XYZ file of C-alpha atoms in Angstrom:
622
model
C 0.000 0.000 0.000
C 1.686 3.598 -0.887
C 2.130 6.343 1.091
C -1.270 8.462 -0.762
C -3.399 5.142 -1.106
C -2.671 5.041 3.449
C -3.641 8.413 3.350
C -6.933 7.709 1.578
C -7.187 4.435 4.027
C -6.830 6.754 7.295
C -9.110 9.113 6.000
C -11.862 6.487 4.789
C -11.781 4.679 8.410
C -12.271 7.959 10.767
C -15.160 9.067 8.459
C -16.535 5.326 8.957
C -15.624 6.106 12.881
C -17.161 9.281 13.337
C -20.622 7.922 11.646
C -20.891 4.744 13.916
C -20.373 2.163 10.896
C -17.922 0.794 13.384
C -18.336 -2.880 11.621
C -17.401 -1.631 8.641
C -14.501 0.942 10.391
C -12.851 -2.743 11.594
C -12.675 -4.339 8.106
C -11.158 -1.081 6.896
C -8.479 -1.436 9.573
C -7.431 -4.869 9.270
C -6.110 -4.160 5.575
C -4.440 -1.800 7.154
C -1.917 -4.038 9.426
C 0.223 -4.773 6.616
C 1.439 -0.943 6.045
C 4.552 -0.182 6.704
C 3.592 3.610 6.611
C 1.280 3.234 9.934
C 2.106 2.454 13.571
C 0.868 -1.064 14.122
C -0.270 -0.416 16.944
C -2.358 2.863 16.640
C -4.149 0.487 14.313
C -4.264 -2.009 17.082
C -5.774 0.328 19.277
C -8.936 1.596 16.651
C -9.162 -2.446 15.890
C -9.915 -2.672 19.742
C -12.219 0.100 20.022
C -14.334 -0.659 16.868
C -14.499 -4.329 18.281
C -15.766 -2.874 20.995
C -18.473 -0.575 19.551
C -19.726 -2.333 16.731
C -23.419 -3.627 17.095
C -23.734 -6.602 18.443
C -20.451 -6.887 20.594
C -20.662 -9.088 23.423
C -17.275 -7.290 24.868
C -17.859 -5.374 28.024
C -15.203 -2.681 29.500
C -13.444 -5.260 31.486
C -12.264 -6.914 28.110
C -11.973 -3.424 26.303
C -9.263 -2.451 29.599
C -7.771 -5.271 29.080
C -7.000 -4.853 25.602
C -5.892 -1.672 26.173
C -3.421 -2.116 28.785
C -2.328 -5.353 26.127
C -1.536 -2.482 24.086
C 0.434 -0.371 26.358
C 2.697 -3.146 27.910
C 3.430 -4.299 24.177
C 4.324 -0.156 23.887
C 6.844 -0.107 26.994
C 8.266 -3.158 26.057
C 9.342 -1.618 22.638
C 10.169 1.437 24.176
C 12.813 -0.341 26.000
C 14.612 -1.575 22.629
C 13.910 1.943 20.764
C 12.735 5.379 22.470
C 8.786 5.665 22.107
C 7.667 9.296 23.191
C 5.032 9.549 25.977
C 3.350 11.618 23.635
C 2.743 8.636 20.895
C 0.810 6.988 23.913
C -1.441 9.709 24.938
C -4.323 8.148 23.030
C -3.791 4.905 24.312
C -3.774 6.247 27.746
C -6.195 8.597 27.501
C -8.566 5.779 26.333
C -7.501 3.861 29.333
C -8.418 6.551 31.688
C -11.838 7.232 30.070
C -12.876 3.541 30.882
C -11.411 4.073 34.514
C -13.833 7.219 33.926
C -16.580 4.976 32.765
C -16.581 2.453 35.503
C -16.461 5.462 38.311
C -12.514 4.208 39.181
C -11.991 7.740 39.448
C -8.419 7.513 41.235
C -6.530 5.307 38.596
C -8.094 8.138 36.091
C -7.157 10.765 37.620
C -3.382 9.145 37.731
C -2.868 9.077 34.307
C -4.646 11.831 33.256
C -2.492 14.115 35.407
C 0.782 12.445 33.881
C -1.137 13.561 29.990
C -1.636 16.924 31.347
C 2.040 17.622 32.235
C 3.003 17.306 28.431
C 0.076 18.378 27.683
C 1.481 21.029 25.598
C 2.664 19.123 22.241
C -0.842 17.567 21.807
C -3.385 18.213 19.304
C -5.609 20.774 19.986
C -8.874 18.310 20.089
C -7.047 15.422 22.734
C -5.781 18.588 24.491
C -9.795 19.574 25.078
C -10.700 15.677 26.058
C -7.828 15.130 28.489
C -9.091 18.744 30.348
C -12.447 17.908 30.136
C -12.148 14.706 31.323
C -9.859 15.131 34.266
C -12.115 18.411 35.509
C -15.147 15.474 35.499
C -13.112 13.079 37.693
C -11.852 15.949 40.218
C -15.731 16.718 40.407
C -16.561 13.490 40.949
C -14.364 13.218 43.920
C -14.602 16.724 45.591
C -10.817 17.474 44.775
C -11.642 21.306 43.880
C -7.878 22.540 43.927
C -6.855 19.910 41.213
C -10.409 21.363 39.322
C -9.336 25.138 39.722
C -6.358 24.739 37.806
C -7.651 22.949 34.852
C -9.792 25.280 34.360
C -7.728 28.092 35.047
C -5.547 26.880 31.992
C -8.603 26.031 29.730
C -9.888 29.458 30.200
C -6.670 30.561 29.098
C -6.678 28.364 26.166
C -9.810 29.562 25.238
C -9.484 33.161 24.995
C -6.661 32.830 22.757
C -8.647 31.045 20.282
C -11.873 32.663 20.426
C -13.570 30.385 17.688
C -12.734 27.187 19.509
C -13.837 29.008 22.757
C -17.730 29.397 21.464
C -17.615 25.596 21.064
C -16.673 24.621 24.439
C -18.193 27.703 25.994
C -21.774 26.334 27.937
C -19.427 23.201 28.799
C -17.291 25.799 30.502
C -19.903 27.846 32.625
C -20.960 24.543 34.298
C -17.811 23.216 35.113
C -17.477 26.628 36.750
C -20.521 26.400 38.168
C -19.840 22.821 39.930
C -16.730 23.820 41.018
C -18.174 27.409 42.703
C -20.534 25.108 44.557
C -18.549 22.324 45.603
C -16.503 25.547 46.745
C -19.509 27.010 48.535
C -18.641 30.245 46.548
C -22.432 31.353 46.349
C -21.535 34.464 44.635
C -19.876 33.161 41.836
C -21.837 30.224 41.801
C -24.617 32.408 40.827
C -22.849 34.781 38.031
C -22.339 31.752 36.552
C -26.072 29.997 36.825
C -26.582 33.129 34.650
C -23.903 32.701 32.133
C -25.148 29.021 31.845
C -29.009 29.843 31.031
C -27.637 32.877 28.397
C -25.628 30.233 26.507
C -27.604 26.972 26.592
C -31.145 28.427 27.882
C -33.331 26.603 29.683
C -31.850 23.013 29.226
C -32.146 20.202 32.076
C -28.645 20.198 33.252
C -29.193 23.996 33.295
C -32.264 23.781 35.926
C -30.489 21.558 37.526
C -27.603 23.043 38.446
C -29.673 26.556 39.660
C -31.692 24.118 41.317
C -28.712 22.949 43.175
C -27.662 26.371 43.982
C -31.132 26.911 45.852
C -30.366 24.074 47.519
C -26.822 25.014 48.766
C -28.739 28.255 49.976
C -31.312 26.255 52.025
C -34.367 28.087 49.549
C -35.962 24.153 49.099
C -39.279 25.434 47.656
C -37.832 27.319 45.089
C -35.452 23.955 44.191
C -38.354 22.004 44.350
C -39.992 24.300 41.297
C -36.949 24.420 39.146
C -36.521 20.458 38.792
C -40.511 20.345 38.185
C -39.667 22.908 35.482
C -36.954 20.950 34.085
C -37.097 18.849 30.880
C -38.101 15.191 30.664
C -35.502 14.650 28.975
C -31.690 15.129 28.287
C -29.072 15.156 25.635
C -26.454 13.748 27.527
C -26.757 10.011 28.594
C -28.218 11.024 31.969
C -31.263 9.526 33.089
C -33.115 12.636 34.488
C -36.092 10.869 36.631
C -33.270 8.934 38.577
C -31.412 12.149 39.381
C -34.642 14.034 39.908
C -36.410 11.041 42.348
C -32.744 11.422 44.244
C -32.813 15.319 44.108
C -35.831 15.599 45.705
C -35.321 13.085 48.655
C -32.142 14.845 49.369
C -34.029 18.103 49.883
C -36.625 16.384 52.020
C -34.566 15.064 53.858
C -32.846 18.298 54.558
C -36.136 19.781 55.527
C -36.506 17.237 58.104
C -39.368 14.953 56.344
C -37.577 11.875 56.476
C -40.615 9.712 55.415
C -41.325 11.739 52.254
C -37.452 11.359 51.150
C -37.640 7.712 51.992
C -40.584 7.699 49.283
C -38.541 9.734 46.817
C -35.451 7.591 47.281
C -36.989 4.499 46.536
C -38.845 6.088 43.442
C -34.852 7.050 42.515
C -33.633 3.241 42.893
C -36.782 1.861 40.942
C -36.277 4.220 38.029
C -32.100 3.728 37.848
C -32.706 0.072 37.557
C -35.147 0.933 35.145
C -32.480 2.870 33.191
C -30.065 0.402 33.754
C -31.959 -2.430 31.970
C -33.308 0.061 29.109
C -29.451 0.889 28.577
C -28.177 -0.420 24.686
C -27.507 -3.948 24.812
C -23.596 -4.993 23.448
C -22.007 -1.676 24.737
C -22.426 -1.506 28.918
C -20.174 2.504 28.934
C -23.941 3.748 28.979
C -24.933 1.338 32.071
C -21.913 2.485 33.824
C -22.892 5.803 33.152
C -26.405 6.128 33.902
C -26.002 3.626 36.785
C -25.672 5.768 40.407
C -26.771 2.514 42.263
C -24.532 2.807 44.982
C -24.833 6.823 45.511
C -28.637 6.576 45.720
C -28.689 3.141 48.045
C -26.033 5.421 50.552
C -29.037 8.401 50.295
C -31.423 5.788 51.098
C -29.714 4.705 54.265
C -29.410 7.587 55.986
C -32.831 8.823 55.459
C -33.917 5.443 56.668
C -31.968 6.197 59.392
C -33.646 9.607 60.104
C -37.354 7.675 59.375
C -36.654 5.076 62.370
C -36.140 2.242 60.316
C -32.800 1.390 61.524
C -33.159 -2.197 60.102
C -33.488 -1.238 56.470
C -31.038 1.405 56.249
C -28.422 -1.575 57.609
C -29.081 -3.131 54.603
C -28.859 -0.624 52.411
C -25.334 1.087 53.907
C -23.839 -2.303 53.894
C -24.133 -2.071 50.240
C -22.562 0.629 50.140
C -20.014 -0.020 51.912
C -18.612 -2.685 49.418
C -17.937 0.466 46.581
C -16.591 3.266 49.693
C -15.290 1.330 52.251
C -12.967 4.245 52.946
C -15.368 6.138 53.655
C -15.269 6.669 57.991
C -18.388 8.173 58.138
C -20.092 5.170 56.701
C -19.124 2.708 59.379
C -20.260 5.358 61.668
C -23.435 4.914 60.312
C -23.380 1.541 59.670
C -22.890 0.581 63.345
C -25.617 3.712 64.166
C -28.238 1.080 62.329
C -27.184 -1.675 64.228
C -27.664 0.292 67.919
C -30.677 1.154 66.659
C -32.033 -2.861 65.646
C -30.603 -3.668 69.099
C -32.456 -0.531 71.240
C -35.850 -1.458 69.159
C -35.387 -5.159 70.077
C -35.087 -4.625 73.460
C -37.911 -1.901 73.852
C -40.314 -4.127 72.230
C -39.313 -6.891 74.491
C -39.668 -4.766 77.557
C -43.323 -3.545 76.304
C -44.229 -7.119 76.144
C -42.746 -8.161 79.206
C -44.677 -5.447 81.183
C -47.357 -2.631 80.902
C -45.686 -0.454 83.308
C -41.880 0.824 83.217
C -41.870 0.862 87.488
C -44.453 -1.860 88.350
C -44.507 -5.578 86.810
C -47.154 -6.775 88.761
C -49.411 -6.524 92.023
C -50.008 -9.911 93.783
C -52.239 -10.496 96.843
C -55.040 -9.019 98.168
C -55.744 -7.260 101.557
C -52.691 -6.921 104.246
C -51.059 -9.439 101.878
C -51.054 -7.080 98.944
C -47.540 -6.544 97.219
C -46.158 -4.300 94.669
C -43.219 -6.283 92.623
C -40.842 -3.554 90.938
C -39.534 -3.625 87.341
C -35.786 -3.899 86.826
C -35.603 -5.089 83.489
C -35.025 -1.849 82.271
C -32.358 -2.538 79.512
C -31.414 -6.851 78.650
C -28.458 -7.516 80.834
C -25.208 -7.236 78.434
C -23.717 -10.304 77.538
C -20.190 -10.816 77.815
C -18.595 -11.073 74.644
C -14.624 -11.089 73.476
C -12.741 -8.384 71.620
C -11.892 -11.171 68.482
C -14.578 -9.719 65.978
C -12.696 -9.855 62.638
C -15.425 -13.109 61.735
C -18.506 -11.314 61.974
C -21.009 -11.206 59.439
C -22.413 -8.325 58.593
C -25.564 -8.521 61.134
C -27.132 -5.630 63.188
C -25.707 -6.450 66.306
C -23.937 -4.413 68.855
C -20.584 -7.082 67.851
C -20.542 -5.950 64.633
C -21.159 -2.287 65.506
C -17.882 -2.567 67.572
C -16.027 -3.542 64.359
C -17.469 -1.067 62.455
C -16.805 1.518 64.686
C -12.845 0.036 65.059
C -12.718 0.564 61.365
C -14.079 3.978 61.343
C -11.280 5.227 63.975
C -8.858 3.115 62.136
C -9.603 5.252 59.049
C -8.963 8.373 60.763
C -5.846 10.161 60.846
C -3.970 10.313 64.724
C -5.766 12.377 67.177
C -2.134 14.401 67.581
C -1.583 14.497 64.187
C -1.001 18.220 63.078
C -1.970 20.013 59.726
C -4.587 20.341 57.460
C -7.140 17.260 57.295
C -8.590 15.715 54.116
C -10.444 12.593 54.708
C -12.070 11.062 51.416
C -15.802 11.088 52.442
C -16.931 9.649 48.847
C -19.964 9.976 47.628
C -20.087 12.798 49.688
C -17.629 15.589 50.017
C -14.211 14.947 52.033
C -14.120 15.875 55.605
C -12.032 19.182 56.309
C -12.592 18.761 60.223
C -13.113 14.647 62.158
C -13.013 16.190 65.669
C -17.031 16.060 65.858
C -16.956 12.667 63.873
C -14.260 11.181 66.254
C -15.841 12.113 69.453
C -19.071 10.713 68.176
C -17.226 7.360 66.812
C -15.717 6.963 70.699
C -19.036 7.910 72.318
C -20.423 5.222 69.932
C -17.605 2.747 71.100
C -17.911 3.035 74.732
C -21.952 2.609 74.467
C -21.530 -0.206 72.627
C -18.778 -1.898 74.962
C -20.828 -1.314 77.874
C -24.343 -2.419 76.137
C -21.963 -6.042 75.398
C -20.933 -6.427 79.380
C -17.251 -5.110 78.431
C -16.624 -2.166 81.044
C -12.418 -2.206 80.544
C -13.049 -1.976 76.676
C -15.502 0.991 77.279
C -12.927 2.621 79.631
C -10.641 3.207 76.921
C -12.667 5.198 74.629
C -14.863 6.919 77.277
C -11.838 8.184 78.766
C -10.283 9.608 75.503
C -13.621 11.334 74.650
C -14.189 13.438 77.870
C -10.745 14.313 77.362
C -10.439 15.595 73.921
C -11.435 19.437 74.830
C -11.816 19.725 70.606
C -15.100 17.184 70.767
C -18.999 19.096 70.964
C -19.723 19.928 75.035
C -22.607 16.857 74.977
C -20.610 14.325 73.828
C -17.743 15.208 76.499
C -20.575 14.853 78.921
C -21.653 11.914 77.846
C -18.137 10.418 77.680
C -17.942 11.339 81.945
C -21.084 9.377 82.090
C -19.971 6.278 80.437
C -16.735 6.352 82.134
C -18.211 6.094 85.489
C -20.503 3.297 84.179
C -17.632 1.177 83.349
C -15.896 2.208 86.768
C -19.039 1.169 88.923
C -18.914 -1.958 86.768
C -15.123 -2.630 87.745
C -16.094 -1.655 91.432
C -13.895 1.418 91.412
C -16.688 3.626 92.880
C -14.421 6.546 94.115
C -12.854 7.234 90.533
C -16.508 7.021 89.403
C -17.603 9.583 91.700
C -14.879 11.750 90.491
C -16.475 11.569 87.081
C -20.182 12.680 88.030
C -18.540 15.241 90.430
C -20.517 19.068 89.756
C -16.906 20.183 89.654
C -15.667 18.080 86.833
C -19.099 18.214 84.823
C -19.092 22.210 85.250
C -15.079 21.802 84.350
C -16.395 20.474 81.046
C -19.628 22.513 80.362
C -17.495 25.840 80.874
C -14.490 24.664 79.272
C -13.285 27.437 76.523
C -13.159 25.009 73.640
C -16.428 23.523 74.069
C -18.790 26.431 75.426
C -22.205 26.485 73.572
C -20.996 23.922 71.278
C -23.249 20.815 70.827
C -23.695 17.963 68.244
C -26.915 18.153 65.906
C -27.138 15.200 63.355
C -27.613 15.969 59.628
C -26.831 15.306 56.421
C -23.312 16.327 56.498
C -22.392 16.102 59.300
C -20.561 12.834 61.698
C -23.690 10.837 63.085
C -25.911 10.672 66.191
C -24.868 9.287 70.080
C -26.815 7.067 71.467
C -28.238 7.697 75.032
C -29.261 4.865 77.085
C -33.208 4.255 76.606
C -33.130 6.514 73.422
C -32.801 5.390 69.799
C -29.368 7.073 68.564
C -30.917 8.106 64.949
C -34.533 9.991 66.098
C -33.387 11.596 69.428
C -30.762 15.139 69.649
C -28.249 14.587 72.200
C -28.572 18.522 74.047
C -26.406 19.113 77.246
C -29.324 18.910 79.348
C -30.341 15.436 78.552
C -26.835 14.459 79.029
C -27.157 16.389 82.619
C -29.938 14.539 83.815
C -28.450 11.468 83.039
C -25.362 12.468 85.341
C -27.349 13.475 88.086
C -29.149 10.644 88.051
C -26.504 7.990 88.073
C -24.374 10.058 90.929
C -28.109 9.514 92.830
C -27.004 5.452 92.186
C -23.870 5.462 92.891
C -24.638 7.260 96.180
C -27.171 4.899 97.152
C -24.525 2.080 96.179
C -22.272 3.581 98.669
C -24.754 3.611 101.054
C -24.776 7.182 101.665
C -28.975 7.700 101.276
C -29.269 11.068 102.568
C -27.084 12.715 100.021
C -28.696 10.807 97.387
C -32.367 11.764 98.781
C -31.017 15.132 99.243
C -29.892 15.022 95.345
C -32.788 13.631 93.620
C -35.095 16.003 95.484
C -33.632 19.021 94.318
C -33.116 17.747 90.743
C -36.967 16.925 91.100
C -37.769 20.274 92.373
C -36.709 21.374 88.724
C -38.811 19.421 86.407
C -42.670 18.855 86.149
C -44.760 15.471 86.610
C -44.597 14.306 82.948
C -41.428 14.993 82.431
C -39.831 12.817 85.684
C -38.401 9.384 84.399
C -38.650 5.904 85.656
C -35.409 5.574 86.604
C -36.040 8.801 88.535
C -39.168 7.313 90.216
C -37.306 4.325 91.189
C -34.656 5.270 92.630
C -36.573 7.947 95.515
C -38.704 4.995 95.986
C -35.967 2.805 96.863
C -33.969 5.192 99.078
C -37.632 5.744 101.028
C -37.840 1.350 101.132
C -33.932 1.541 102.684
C -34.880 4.258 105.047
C -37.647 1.807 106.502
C -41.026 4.533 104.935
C -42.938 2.313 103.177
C -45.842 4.381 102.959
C -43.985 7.458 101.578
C -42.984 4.681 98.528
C -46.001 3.628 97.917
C -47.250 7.174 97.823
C -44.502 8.700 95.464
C -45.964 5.338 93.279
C -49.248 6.852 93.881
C -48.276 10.812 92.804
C -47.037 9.480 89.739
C -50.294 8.106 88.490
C -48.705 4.451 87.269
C -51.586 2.252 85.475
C -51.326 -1.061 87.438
C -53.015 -4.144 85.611
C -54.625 -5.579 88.553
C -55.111 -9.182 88.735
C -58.937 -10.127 88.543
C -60.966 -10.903 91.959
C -61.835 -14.741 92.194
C -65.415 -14.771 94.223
């Protein structure tokens, strides 16, 4: 074959490319293998892709990256025997990335496309626009907004110097800008650049709903809600725009706090992406991969499950998602959340059914023989349970919420590490700051070591938390309280007293670092801490709950030491403070046992009486 009649060849084959007649594109190409006047393997490469792409191909991307990487090592080995320029393999390897790209294996993308863009400079023009496209999507993708800054820096100054090219590429532009202003949280420019978008492309859906994204970022939901109802059906791009309008909309009910409506929404998301999924073209899966956000919406679904109370089927769904971001430490956070949520729910049914009343279980007798028998079932006793949990299967138990907590700490950087902090959070966005979300992890830790009869394991972590003066003022508290827990447990009652002591507490509540600061669960934020007697996913943790608490056990661990006046003394003045239907049960029982040890039964049986308890009394045989 001559050097025109190649020409001709080349020229025939792209045309045959760019139309889709990939079938015809191959058979072109293979009567090309014999020129001498080609690179063999360029024409390896289109032979792989067409194969690929033609109608009918039963190839997936696993095979097509395996080709592909075929290619390359058959490249670096020649390049060993005769110098091959990087630059010959940019097409190759930009190939290679775009099916990293494809299959959302962002990080090995991102890799080589940052090795293209440092000789970026002798490309042509058109691979120069792909590589910078494509490496501004997979920053994006994974929150890295520095990395994103810079590309586009240098494509905007690309583009100005060649103004026709820059009208092409010019909408694509705006809404990279516009992502990356967001992800930013640069409302300003965020919003000069909605308005650039919706001048050059008009009213399109990606356009909607990236302003409708803005509205969310600015907490305006109602207005969000109108701009994805306004969007188009439909899109140019191989989006599917009811999956990423079902998901949209739970996310924003969610942030509004109606967890049920964004579990509705969320499901209608996962119904119509496996719809999308299965509709995709059959013989080429790049449009499955791309349409397919499986995993993103199942990790939505699971923590507005969470929210809803339904702490069994958000397990289920987070565990799935923690197969694709298992590096994320936020996710085993939650994970183990779910499973101290099954366990409370278990047990609170099982006390309801056990009893009617939270202080009585029963009357027996009748007359002077008449007897009141006291609850104390109030929580399952723990079980005892060893620290080898590396075999667990992934059950909502509080066993396995101890290994997912271990993993969540483990993923964490050291507590006396120094420097900035950039934790991949994927699919959400990194975390800048894990003091909140390891004080919560530890608070998790020692509730969970304690609820599975391990006090010296729930030490550890209970003692780190109410030390770390960088941790949220409740969960400090709440680390004192578990503390002395374990103490009492290990029969070290005078270190426990020093932990429920008003000095320490107030030591903590007024401390600088923590004044006014308290954890609120929420989307973005580190996860809930569970209180004894109160699901860790529906109930706010506030400093005064966490007071109570304290009072309540240094009442108990009076009374253990034997010392009933100060705990009378104690619980009467903490009384004094609250009204009738707010007192507890644990509250209630403890004054009426002090009264029992100080010998006045009748002033029990009256406090029973003040407190209005329904008694089932048993029936009257005549």
């Amino acid at each position: 074959m001559t050097g025109e009649e190649t020409i001709n060849t080349v020229e025939i084959a792209k045309g045959q490319f760019d139309e889709g007649r990939y079938s015809e594109c191959l058979t072109t190409l293979n009567s090309m293998k014999t020129s001498t006047a080609l690179n063999i393997k360029q024409v390896q490469l289109n032979i792989i892709l067409c194969t690929y792409l033609k109608k009918g191909s039963e190839h997936d991307l696993e095979w097509l990256l395996e080709n592909l990487y075929s290619v390359e090592g058959k490249m670096n080995k020649e390049s060993e025997e005769e110098e091959i320029d990087e630059v010959e393999k940019a097409v190759l390897l930009y190939n290679i990335a775009l099916v990293h790209f494809q299959t959302k294996n962002f990080d090995k993308a991102v890799v080589i496309l940052e090795k293209l863009f440092k000789l970026i400079e002798p490309l042509e023009e058109g691979l120069v626009y792909k590589i910078c496209f494509l490496l501004v999507e997979c920053y994006l993708s994974t929150y890295q907004t520095e990395g994103a800054a810079i590309v586009v820096y240098y494509l905007d100054k690309q583009m100005s110097a060649k103004s026709a090219e820059s009208e092409i590429h010019k909408a694509r532009m705006h809404q990279y800008k516009t992502r990356l202003f967001a992800q930013q949280k640069c409302l300003k420019a965020c919003k000069r650049e909605i308005k650039n978008v919706l001048s050059v492309s008009g009213t399109t859906a990606s356009s909607l709903f990236l302003k409708s994204e803005f509205e969310y970022l600015r907490n305006n939901f109602k207005k969000s809600c109108k701009l994805l109802n306004s969007a188009p059906k439909t899109c140019p791009s191989k989006e599917h725009i009811p999956t990423l309008y079902y998901n949209n909309f739970g996310c924003m009910h969610f942030k509004m706090k109606k967890y049920n409506l964004g579990v509705l929404y969320l499901s209608q998301a996962l119904e119509a992406n496996t719809k999308a999924v299965k509709a995709a073209p059959q013989g080429c899966n790049s449009t499955m991969y791309s349409i397919n956000h499986h995993y993103q919406i199942l990790y939505n679904y699971g923590i507005v499950l969470l929210h809803a109370g339904q702490p069994k089927a958000a397990f289920n769904c987070l565990s799935q998602a923690a197969t694709v971001y298992s590096r994320n430490p936020r996710l085993w956070l939650r994970i183990a959340e779910c499973a101290i949520g099954v366990v409370k729910q278990s047990q609170e049914i099982e006390q309801i059914q056990n009893c009617k009343s939270s202080t009585v279980k029963a009357i027996v007798g009748s007359g002077i023989y008449r007897k009141t028998i006291l609850n104390t079932n109030f929580q399952n006793h723990p079980k005892k349970c060893s620290a080898g949990l590396l075999s667990e299967d992934p059950t909502p138990s509080l066993t396995y919420a101890a290994l997912c907590l271990n993993n969540a700490l483990e993923l964490l950087p050291p507590s006396n590490s120094g420097g900035p902090v950039n934790i991949s959070a994927l699919p959400a966005a990194p975390l800048k700051d894990v003091s909140k979300l390891r004080a919560s992890i530890l608070c998790n830790q020692a509730y969970v070591w304690l609820g599975l009869g391990d006090p010296l394991q729930a030490l550890k972590p209970a003692q780190e938390l109410f030390s770390l003066t960088s941790a949220p003022v409740n969960l400090r508290l709440l680390g004192s309280v578990y503390a002395a827990e374990a103490l009492i447990l290990l029969n070290r009652n005078n270190e426990a007293t020093n932990c429920l002591a008003p000095e320490f507490v107030g030591a903590i509540i007024n401390s600088t670092n923590c004044q006014n600061k308290t954890y609120e669960d929420d989307a973005s934020s580190t996860g809930s801490s569970p209180i004894p007697g109160k699901v860790p996913a529906n109930q706010e943790t506030t400093v005064q709950d966490v007071h109570n608490i304290i009072i309540l056990n240094s009442v108990a661990l009076y009374c253990m030491k034997r010392d009933l006046n100060r705990a009378k003394r104690i619980l009467a003045q903490h009384l004094s403070t609250l009204n009738d239907m707010e007192v507890p049960a644990q509250a209630t029982m403890l004054l009426v046992y002090i009264e029992l040890r100080q010998g006045n039964t009748e002033a029990a049986l009256s406090i029973l009486k003040q407190q209005q308890i329904n008694l089932q009394l048993p029936t009257s045989t005549t």
